[in-house]
mmCIF file of C-alpha atoms in Angstrom:
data_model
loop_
_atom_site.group_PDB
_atom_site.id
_atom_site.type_symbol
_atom_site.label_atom_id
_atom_site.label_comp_id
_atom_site.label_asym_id
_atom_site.label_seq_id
_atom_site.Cartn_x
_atom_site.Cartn_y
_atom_site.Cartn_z
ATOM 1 C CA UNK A 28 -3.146 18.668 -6.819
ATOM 2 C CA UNK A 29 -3.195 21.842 -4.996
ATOM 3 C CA UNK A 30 -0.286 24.215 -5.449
ATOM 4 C CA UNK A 31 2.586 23.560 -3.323
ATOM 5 C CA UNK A 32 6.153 25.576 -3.915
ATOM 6 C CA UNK A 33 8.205 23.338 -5.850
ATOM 7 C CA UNK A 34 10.785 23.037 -3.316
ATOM 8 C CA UNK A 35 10.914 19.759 -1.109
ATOM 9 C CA UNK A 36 8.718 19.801 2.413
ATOM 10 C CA UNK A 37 9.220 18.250 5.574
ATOM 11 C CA UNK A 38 6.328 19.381 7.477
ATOM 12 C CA UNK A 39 4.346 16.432 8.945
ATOM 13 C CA UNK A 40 1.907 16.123 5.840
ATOM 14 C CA UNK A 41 5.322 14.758 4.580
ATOM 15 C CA UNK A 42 6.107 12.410 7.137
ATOM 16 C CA UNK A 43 2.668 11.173 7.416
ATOM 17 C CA UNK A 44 2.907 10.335 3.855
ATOM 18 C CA UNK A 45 6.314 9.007 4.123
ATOM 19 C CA UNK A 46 5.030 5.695 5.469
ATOM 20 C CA UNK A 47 2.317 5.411 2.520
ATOM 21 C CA UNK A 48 4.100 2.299 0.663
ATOM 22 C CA UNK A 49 5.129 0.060 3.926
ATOM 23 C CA UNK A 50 2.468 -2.021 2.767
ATOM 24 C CA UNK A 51 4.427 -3.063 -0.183
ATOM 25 C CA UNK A 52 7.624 -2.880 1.273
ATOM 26 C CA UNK A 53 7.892 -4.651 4.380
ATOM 27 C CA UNK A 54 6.528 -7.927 3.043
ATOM 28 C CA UNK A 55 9.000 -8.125 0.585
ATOM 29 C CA UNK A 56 11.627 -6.869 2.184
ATOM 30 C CA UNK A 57 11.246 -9.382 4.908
ATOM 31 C CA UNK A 58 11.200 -12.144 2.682
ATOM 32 C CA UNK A 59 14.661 -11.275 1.120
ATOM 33 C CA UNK A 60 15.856 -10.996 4.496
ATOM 34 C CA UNK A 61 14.040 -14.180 6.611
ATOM 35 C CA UNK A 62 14.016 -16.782 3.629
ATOM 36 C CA UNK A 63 16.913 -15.902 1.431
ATOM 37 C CA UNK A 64 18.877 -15.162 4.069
ATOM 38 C CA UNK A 65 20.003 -11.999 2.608
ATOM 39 C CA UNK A 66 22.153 -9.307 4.626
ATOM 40 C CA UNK A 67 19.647 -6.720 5.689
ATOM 41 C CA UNK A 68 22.499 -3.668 6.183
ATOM 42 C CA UNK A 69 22.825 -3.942 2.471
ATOM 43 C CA UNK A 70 19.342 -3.938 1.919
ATOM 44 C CA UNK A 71 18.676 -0.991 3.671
ATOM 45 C CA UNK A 72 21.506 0.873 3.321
ATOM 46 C CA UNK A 73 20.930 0.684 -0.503
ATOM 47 C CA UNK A 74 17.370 1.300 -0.167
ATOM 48 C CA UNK A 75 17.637 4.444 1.783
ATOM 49 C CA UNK A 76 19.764 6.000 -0.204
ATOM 50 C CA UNK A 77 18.316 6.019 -3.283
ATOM 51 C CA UNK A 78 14.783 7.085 -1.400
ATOM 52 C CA UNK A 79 16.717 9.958 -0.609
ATOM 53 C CA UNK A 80 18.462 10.252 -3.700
ATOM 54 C CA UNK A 81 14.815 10.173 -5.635
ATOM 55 C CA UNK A 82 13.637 12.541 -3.468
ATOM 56 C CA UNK A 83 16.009 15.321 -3.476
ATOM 57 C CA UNK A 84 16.494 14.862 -7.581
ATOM 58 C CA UNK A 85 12.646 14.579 -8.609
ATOM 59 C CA UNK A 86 11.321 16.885 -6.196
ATOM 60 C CA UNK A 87 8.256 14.522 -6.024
ATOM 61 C CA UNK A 88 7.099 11.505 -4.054
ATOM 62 C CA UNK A 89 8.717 9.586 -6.589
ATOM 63 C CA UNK A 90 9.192 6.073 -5.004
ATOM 64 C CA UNK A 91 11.799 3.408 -4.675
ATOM 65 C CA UNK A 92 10.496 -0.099 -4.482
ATOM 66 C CA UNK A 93 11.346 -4.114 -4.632
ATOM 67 C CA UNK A 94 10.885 -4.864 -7.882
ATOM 68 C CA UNK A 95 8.036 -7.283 -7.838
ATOM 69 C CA UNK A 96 8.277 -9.870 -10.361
ATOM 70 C CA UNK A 97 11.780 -10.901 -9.407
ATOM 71 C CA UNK A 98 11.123 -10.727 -5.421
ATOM 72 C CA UNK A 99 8.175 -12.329 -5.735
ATOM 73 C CA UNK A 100 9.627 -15.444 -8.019
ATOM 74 C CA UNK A 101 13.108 -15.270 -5.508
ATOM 75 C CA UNK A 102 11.227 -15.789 -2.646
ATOM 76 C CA UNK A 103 8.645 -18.336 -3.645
ATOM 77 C CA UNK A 104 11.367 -20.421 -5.374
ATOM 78 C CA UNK A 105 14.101 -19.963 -2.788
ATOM 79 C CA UNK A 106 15.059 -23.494 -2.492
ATOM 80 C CA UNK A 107 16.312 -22.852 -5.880
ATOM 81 C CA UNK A 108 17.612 -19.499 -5.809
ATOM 82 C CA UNK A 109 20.952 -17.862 -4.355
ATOM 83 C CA UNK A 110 21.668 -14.159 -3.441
ATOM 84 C CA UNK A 111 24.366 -14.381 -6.149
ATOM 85 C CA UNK A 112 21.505 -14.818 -8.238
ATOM 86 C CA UNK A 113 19.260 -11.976 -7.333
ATOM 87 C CA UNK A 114 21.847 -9.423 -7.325
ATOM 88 C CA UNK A 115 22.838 -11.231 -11.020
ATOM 89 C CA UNK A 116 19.111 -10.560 -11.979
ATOM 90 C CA UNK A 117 19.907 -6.720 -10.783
ATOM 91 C CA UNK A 118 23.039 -5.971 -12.734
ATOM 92 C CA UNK A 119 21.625 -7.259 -15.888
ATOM 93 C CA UNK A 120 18.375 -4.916 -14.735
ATOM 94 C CA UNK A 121 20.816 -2.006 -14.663
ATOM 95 C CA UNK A 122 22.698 -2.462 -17.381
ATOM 96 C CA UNK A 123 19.338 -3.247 -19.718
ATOM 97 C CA UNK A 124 17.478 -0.240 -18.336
ATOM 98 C CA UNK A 125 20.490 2.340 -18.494
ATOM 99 C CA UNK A 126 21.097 1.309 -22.411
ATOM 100 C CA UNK A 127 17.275 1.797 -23.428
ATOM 101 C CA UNK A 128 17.032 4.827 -21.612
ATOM 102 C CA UNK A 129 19.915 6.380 -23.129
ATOM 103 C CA UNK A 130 20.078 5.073 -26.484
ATOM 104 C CA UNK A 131 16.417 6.832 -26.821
ATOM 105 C CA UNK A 132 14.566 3.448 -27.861
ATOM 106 C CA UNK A 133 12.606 4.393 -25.492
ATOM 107 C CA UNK A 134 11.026 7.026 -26.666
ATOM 108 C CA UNK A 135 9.569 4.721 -29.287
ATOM 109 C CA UNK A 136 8.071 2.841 -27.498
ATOM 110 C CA UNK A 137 6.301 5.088 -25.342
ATOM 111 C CA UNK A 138 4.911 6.938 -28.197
ATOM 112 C CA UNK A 139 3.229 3.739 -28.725
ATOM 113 C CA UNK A 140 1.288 3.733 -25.837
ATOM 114 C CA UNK A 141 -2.102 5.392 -25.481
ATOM 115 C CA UNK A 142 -4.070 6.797 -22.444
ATOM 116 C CA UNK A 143 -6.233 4.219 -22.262
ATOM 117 C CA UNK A 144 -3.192 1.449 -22.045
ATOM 118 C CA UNK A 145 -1.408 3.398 -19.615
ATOM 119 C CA UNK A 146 -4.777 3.928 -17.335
ATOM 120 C CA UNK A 147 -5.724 0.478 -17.484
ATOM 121 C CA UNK A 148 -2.322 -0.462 -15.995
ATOM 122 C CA UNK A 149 -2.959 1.726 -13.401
ATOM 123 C CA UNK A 150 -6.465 0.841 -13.128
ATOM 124 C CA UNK A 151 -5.253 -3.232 -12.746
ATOM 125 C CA UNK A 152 -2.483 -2.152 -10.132
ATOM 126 C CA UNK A 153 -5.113 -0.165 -8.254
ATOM 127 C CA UNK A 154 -7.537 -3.082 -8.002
ATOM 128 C CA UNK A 155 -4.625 -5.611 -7.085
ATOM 129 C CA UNK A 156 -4.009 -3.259 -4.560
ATOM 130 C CA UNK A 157 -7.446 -3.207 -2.857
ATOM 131 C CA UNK A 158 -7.720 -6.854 -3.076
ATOM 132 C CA UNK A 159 -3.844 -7.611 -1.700
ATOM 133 C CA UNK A 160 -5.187 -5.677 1.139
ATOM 134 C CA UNK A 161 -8.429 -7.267 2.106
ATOM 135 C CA UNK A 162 -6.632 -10.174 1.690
ATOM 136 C CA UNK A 163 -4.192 -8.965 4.902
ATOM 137 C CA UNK A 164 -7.049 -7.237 6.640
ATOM 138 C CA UNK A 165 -9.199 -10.987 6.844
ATOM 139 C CA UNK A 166 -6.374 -11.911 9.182
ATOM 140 C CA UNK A 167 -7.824 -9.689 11.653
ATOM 141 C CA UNK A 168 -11.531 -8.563 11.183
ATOM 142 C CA UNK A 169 -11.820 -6.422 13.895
ATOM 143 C CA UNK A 170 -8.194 -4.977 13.955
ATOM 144 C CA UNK A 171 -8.885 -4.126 9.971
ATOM 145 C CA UNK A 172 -12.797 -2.311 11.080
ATOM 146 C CA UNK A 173 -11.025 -0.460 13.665
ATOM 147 C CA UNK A 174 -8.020 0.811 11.400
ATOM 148 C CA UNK A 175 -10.618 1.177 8.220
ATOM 149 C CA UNK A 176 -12.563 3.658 10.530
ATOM 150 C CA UNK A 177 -9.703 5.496 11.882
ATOM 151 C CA UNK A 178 -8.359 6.372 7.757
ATOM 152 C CA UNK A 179 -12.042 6.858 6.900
ATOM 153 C CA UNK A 180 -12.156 9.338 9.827
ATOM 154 C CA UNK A 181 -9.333 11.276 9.473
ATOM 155 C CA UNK A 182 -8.487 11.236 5.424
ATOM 156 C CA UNK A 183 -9.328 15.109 5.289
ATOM 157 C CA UNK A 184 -8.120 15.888 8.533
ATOM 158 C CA UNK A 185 -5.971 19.118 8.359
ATOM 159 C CA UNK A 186 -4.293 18.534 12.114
ATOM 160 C CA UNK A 187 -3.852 14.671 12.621
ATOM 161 C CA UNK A 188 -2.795 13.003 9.310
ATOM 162 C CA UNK A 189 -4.400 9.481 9.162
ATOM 163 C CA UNK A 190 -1.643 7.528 8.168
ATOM 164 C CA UNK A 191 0.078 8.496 12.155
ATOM 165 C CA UNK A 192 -2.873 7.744 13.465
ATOM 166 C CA UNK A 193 -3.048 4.158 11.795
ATOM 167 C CA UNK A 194 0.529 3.572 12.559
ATOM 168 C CA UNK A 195 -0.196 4.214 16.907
ATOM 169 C CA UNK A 196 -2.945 2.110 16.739
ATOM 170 C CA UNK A 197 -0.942 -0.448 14.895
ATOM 171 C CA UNK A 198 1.975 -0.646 17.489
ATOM 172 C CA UNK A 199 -0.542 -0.346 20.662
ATOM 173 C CA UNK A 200 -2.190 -3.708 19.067
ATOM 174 C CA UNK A 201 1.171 -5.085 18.784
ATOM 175 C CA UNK A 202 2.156 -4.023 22.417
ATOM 176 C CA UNK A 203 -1.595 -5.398 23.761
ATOM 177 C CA UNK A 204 -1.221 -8.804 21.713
ATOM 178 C CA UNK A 205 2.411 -9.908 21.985
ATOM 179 C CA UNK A 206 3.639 -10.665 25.700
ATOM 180 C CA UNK A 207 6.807 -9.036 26.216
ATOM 181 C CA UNK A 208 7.097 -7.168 23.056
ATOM 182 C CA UNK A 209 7.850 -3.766 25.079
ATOM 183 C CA UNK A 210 10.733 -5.178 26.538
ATOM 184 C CA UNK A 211 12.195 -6.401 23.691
ATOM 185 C CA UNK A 212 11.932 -3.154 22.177
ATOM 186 C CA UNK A 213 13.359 -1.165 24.511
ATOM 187 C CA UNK A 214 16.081 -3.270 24.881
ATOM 188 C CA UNK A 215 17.033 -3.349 20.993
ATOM 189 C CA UNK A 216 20.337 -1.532 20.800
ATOM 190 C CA UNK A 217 22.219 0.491 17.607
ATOM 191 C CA UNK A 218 25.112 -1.574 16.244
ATOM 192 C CA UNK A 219 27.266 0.375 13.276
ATOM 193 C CA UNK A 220 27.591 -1.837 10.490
ATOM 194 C CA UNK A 221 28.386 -0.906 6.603
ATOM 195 C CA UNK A 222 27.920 -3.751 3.970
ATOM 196 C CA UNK A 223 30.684 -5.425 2.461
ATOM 197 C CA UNK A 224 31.334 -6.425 -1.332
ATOM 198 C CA UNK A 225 28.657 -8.714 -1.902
ATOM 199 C CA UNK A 226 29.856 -9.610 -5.787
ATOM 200 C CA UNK A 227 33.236 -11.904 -4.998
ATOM 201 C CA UNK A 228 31.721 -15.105 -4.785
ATOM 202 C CA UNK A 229 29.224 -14.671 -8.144
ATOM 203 C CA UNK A 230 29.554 -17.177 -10.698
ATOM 204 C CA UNK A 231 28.729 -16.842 -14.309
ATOM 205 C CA UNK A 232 25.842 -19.295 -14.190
ATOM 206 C CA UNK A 233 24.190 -17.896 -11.161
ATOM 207 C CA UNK A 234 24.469 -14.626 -13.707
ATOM 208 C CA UNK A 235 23.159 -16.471 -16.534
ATOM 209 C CA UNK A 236 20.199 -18.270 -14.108
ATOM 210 C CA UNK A 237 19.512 -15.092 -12.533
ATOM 211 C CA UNK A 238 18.862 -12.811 -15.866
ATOM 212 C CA UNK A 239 17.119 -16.087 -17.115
ATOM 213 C CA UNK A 240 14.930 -16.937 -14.464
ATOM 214 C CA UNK A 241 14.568 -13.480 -12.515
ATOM 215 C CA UNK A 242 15.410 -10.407 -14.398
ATOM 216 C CA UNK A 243 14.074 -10.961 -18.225
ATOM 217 C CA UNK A 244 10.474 -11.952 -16.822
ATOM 218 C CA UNK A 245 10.383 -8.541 -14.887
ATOM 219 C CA UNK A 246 10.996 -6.344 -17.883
ATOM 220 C CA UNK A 247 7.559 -6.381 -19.529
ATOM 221 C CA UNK A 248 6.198 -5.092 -15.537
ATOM 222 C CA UNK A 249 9.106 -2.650 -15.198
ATOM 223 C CA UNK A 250 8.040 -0.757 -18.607
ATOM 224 C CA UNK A 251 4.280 -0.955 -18.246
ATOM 225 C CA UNK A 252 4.259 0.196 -14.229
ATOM 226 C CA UNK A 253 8.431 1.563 -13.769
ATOM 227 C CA UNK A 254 8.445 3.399 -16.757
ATOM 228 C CA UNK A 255 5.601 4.272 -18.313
ATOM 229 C CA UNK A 256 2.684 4.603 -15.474
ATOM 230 C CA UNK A 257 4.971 6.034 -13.263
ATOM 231 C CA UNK A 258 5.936 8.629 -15.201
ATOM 232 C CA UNK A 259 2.846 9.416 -16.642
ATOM 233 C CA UNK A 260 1.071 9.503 -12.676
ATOM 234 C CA UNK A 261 4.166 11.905 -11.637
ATOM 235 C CA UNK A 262 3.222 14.163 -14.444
ATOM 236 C CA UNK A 263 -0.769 14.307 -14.208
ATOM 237 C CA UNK A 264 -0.145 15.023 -10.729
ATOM 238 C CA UNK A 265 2.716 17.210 -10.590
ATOM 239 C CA UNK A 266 2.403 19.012 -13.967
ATOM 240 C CA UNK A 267 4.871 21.661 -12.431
ATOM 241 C CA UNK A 268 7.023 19.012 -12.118
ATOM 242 C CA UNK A 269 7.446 16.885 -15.303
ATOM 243 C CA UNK A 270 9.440 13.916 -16.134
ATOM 244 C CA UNK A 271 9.768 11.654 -18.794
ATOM 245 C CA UNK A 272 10.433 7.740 -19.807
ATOM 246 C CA UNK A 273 14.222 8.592 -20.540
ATOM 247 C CA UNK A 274 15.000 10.220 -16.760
ATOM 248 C CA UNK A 275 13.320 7.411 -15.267
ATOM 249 C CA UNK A 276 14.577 4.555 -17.075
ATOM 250 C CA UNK A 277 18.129 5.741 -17.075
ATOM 251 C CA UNK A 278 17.242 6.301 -12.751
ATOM 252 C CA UNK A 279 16.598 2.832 -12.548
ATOM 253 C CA UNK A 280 19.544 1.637 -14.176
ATOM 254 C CA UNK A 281 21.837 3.710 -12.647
ATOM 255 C CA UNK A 282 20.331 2.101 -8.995
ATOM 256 C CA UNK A 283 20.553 -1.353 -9.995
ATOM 257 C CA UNK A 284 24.205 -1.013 -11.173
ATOM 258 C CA UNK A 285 25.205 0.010 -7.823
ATOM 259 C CA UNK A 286 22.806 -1.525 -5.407
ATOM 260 C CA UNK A 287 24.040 -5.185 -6.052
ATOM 261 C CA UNK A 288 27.805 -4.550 -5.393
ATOM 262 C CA UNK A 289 26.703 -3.519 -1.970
ATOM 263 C CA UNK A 290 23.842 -6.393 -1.145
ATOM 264 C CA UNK A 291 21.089 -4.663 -2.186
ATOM 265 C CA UNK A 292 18.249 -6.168 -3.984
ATOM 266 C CA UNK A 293 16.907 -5.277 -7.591
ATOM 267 C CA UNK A 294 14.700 -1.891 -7.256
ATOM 268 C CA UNK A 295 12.403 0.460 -9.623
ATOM 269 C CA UNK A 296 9.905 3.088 -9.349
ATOM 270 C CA UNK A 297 6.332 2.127 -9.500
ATOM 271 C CA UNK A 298 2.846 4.340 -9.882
ATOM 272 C CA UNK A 299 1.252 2.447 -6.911
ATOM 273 C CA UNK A 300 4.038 3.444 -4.467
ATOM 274 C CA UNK A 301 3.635 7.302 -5.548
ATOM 275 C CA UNK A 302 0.127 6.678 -5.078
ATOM 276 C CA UNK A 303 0.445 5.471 -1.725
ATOM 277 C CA UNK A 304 2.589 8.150 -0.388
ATOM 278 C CA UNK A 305 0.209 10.854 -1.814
ATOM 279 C CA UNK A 306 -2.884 9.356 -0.552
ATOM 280 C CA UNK A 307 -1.816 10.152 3.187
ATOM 281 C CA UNK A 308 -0.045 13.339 2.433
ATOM 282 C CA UNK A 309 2.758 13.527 0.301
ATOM 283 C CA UNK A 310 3.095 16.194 -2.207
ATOM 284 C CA UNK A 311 6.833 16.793 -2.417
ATOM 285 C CA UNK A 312 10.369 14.901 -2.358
ATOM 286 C CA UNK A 313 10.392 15.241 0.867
ATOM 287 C CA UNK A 314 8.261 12.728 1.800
ATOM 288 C CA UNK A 315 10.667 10.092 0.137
ATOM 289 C CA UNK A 316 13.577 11.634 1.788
ATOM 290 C CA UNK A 317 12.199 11.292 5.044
ATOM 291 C CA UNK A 318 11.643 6.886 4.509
ATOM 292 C CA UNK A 319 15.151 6.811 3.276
ATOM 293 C CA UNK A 320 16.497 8.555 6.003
ATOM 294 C CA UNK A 321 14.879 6.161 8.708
ATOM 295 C CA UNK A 322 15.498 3.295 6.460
ATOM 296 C CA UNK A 323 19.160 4.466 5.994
ATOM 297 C CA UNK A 324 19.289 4.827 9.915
ATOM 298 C CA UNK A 325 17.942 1.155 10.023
ATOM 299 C CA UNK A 326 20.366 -0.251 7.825
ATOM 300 C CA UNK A 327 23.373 1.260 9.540
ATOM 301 C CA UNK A 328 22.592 0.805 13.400
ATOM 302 C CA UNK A 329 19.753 -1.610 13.559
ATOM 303 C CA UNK A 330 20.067 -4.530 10.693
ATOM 304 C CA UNK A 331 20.435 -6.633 13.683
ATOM 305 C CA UNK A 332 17.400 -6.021 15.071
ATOM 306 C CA UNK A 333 15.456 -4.831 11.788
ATOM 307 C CA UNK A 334 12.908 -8.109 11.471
ATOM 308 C CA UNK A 335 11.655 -7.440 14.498
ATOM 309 C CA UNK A 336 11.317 -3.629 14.422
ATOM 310 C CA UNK A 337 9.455 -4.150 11.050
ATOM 311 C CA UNK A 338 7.105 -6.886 13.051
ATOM 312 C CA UNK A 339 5.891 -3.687 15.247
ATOM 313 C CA UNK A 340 2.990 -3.271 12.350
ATOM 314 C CA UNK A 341 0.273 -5.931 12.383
ATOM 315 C CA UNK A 342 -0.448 -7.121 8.806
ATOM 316 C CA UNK A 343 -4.206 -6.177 8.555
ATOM 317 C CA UNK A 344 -2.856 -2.839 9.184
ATOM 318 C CA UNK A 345 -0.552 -3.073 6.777
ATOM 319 C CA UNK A 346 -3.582 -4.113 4.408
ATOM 320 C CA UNK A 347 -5.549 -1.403 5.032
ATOM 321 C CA UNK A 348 -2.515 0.772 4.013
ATOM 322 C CA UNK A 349 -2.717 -1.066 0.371
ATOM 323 C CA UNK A 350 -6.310 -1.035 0.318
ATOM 324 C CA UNK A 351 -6.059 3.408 0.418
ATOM 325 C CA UNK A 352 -2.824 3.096 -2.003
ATOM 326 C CA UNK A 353 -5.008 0.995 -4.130
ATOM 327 C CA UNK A 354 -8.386 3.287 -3.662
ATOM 328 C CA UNK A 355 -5.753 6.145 -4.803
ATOM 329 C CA UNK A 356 -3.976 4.489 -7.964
ATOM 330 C CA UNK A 357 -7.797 3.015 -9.045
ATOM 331 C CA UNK A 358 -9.124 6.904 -9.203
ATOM 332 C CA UNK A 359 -7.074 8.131 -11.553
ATOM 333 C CA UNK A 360 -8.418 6.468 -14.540
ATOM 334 C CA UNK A 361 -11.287 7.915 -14.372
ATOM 335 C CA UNK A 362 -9.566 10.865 -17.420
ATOM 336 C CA UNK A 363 -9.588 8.153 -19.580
ATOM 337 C CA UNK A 364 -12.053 9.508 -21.976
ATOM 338 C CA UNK A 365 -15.554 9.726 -23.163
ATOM 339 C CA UNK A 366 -15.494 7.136 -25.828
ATOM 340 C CA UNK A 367 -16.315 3.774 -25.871
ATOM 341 C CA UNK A 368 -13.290 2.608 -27.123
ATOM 342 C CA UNK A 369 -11.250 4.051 -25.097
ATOM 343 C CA UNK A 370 -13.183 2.372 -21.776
ATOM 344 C CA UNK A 371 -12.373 -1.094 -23.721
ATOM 345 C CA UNK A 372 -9.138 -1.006 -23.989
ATOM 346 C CA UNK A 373 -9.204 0.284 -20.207
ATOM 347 C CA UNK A 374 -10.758 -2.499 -18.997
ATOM 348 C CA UNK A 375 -8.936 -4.952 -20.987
ATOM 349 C CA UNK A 376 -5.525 -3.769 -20.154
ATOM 350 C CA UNK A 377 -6.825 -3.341 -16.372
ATOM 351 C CA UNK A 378 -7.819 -7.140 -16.625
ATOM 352 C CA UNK A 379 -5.014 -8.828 -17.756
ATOM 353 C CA UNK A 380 -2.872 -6.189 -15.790
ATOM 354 C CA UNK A 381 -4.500 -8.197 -12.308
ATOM 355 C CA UNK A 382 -2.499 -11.561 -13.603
ATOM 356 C CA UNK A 383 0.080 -9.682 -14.977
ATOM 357 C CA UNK A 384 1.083 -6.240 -15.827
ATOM 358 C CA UNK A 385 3.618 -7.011 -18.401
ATOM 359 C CA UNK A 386 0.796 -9.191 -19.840
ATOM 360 C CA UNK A 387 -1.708 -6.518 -19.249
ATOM 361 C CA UNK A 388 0.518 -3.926 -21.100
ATOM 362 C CA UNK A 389 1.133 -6.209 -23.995
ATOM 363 C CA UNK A 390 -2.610 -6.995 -24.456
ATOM 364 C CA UNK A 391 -3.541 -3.327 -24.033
ATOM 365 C CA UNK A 392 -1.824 -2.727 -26.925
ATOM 366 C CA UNK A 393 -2.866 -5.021 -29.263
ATOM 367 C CA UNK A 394 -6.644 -4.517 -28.512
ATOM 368 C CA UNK A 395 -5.718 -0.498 -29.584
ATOM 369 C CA UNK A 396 -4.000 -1.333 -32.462
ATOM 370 C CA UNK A 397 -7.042 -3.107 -33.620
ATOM 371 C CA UNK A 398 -9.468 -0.719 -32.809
ATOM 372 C CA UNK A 399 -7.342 1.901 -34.699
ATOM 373 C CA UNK A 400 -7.324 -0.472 -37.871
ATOM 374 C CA UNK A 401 -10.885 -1.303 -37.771
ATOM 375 C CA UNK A 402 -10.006 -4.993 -37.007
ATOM 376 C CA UNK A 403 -11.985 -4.905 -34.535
ATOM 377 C CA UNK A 404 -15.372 -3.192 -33.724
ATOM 378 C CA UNK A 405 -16.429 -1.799 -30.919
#
C-alpha cells in the first residue's frame, strides 16, 4: 500500500471504493428481507451504523458484512426458520464472540495458526469469489464483457475510478431493459421510520433452534475468515495501522449484542469484503463510513422502497464486482513462502476452504501439524 495519512478520507477514491462489497451484500441482504420477511429499517439501520462505527474506530476499510453461514442456511431453509430465530442465532454470536475475545483464549488459538493456513483461507475465499461471480456474470454475457472491459479499462485510472464507472453503466442497463423503471424511481419517496424492539415475541426454543441450527455452524467460518484472515489482511496492508484477534473478536460481539434487539441480522468482518473495497479504491475508514452513511439513510427514509432501489444493479454486474474482490483477496497469498511445505498446506487449506472455510481452517491445520512432526512428508 502506498502511504496515505492515517487519518480517514473522503475524497472520491473513497467513495468509489465504498461500493466494493455490494456484491456480497445485496444478495443477502435481499434474501433476509424478500423471503424471511424480515423488517428492512432494522436491517439497515443496524448495518449502517456499525459501517460507520468500523470506520471511524479502525481507521481502515475494515468491513461489516452478513455473516454467511447463518444467512445462507436462514434463507435456503426458510420454511423452517423464524426471525426470532436468526436474531437468537445473533445474540448467542455476540455473547460467544465477546467472551473469547476478552477472556484472551483467543490469543491461543491464533498463535496456532501459521501463514500458510491463514493464506490458504484467503486464497479459497478469493477463488469462491471469482467463481460466485462468473456464476452472476453467465446471466448476461454481453452485459458481463461490457462491464469486464470497463474495470479492465479503468483499474489504474487516476481521474475516473472504475467501480463509478461500473455502477452508471449498471443503472443505464437497468433503465434501457426494464419498462418504466425511471418512473418508478423518481417517484420513490423518503418515509421516516426507526425500528422497534424486535426481541418481545422470542421464545426459548426458537433461541435454542437458532444457536443450534444457525449460529454454532458459523463459528468455525467466523474464526478462520472474521477473525483471523481479517485481521491478518488489515495488518499486511495497513501495517501503520495494526489490529489484532482480541479488538476484532470483541467488535463483533459487541455488534451482534445490539443489532438483534433492533431487527438486525447476525454480522462480522470478513477479509474478502476489505478486499473488495480496496480493490476499487479504498485505503482509509472512510470508505466504510461513506456505505454506512447511505445505508443508514436507506434504512431510515427508504426501507419502503429499499428492494427496489437495490434492484437498480443488474446481477452480472454485481458479479463482476466479486470477480475483482475475488482477483484482489486471491493475490495476496502469493507471501506465502518459498518452501514446499508451506505451498501444501496453502493449497490444502485453500481447497477445503471452497466447500467450507471452517472446514478449510480445520484441515489447514492438521496438515501443518503433521508436517511439523514429520508425520507426514512432503
Amino acid at each position: 500500500m502506498e502511504d496515505r495519512p492515517s487519518g480517514n478520507r473522503y475524497d472520491r477514491l473513497e467513495w468509489a471504493g465504498a461500493f466494493g462489497d455490494l456484491g456480497t451484500l445485496i444478495p443477502f441482504v435481499i434474501g433476509y428481507i424478500s423471503i424471511l420477511d424480515i423488517d428492512p429499517s432494522g436491517i439497515f439501520i443496524t448495518f449502517g451504523i456499525f459501517l460507520i462505527a468500523s470506520g471511524l474506530y479502525y481507521r481502515t476499510p475494515f468491513p461489516v458484512q452478513p455473516m454467511k453461514a447463518i444467512g445462507g442456511a436462514a434463507i435456503t431453509q426458510a420454511a423452517l426458520i423464524t426471525p426470532n430465530m436468526i436474531w437468537g442465532a445473533g445474540l448467542f454470536s455476540g455473547a460467544f464472540w465477546l467472551v473469547l475475545g476478552l477472556s484472551g483464549a483467543l490469543r491461543s488459538v491464533s498463535e496456532m495458526v501459521s501463514k500458510p493456513v491463514i493464506r490458504g483461507i484467503v486464497l479459497g475465499l478469493g477463488i469462491s469469489f471469482i467463481m460466485q461471480g462468473v456464476d452472476l456474470m453467465r446471466q448476461d454475457i454481453l452485459v458481463a464483457a461490457i462491464a469486464l472491459a470497463l474495470v479492465f479499462a479503468l483499474l489504474t485510472n487516476k481521474y475516473i475510478p472504475a467501480m463509478f464507472a461500473l455502477l452508471l453503466f449498471g443503472l443505464a442497463v437497468t433503465l434501457i431493459r426494464v419498462p418504466g423503471f425511471w418512473q418508478e424511481l423518481i417517484s420513490v419517496q423518503p418515509h421516516f421510520r426507526l425500528p422497534g424492539f424486535a426481541l418481545g415475541t422470542m421464545t426459548w426454543n426458537e433461541l435454542a433452534a437458532g444457536i443450534l441450527i444457525l449460529a454454532i455452524p458459523q463459528i468455525p467460518l467466523t474464526l478462520g475468515n472474521a477473525v483471523i484472515a481479517t485481521t491478518a489482511e488489515n495488518n499486511r496492508l495497513f501495517p501503520d495501522r495494526p489490529v489484532s484477534e482480541k479488538k476484532v473478536a470483541v467488535s463483533k460481539g459487541l455488534m451482534n449484542l445490539v443489532s438483534p434487539i433492533f431487527g438486525g441480522i447476525p454480522i462480522c468482518h470478513g477479509a474478502g469484503a476489505m478486499a473488495a473495497h480496496v480493490r476499487f479504491g479504498a485505503r482509509t475508514g472512510g470508505a466504510v463510513v461513506i456505505l454506512g452513511g447511505i445505508i443508514l439513510a436507506l434504512g431510515l427514509f427508504f426501507s419502503n422502497s429499499v428492494l427496489f432501489l437495490l434492484g437498480m444493479i443488474p446481477l452480472p454486474v454485481l458479479g463482476v464486482i466479486l470477480f475483482f474482490a475475488g482477483l484482489e483477496l486471491a493475490m495476496s497469498a502469493r507471501d506465502v513462502g518459498s518452501e514446499k511445505p508451506d505451498y501444501y498446506v496453502l493449497l490444502v487449506t485453500a481447497g477445503f476452504s471452497l466447500w467450507n472455510v471452517g472446514i478449510g481452517f480445520l484441515a489447514g491445520l492438521i496438515i501443518q501439524g503433521m508436517i511439523k512432526r514429520n508425520i507426514l512428508q512432503i
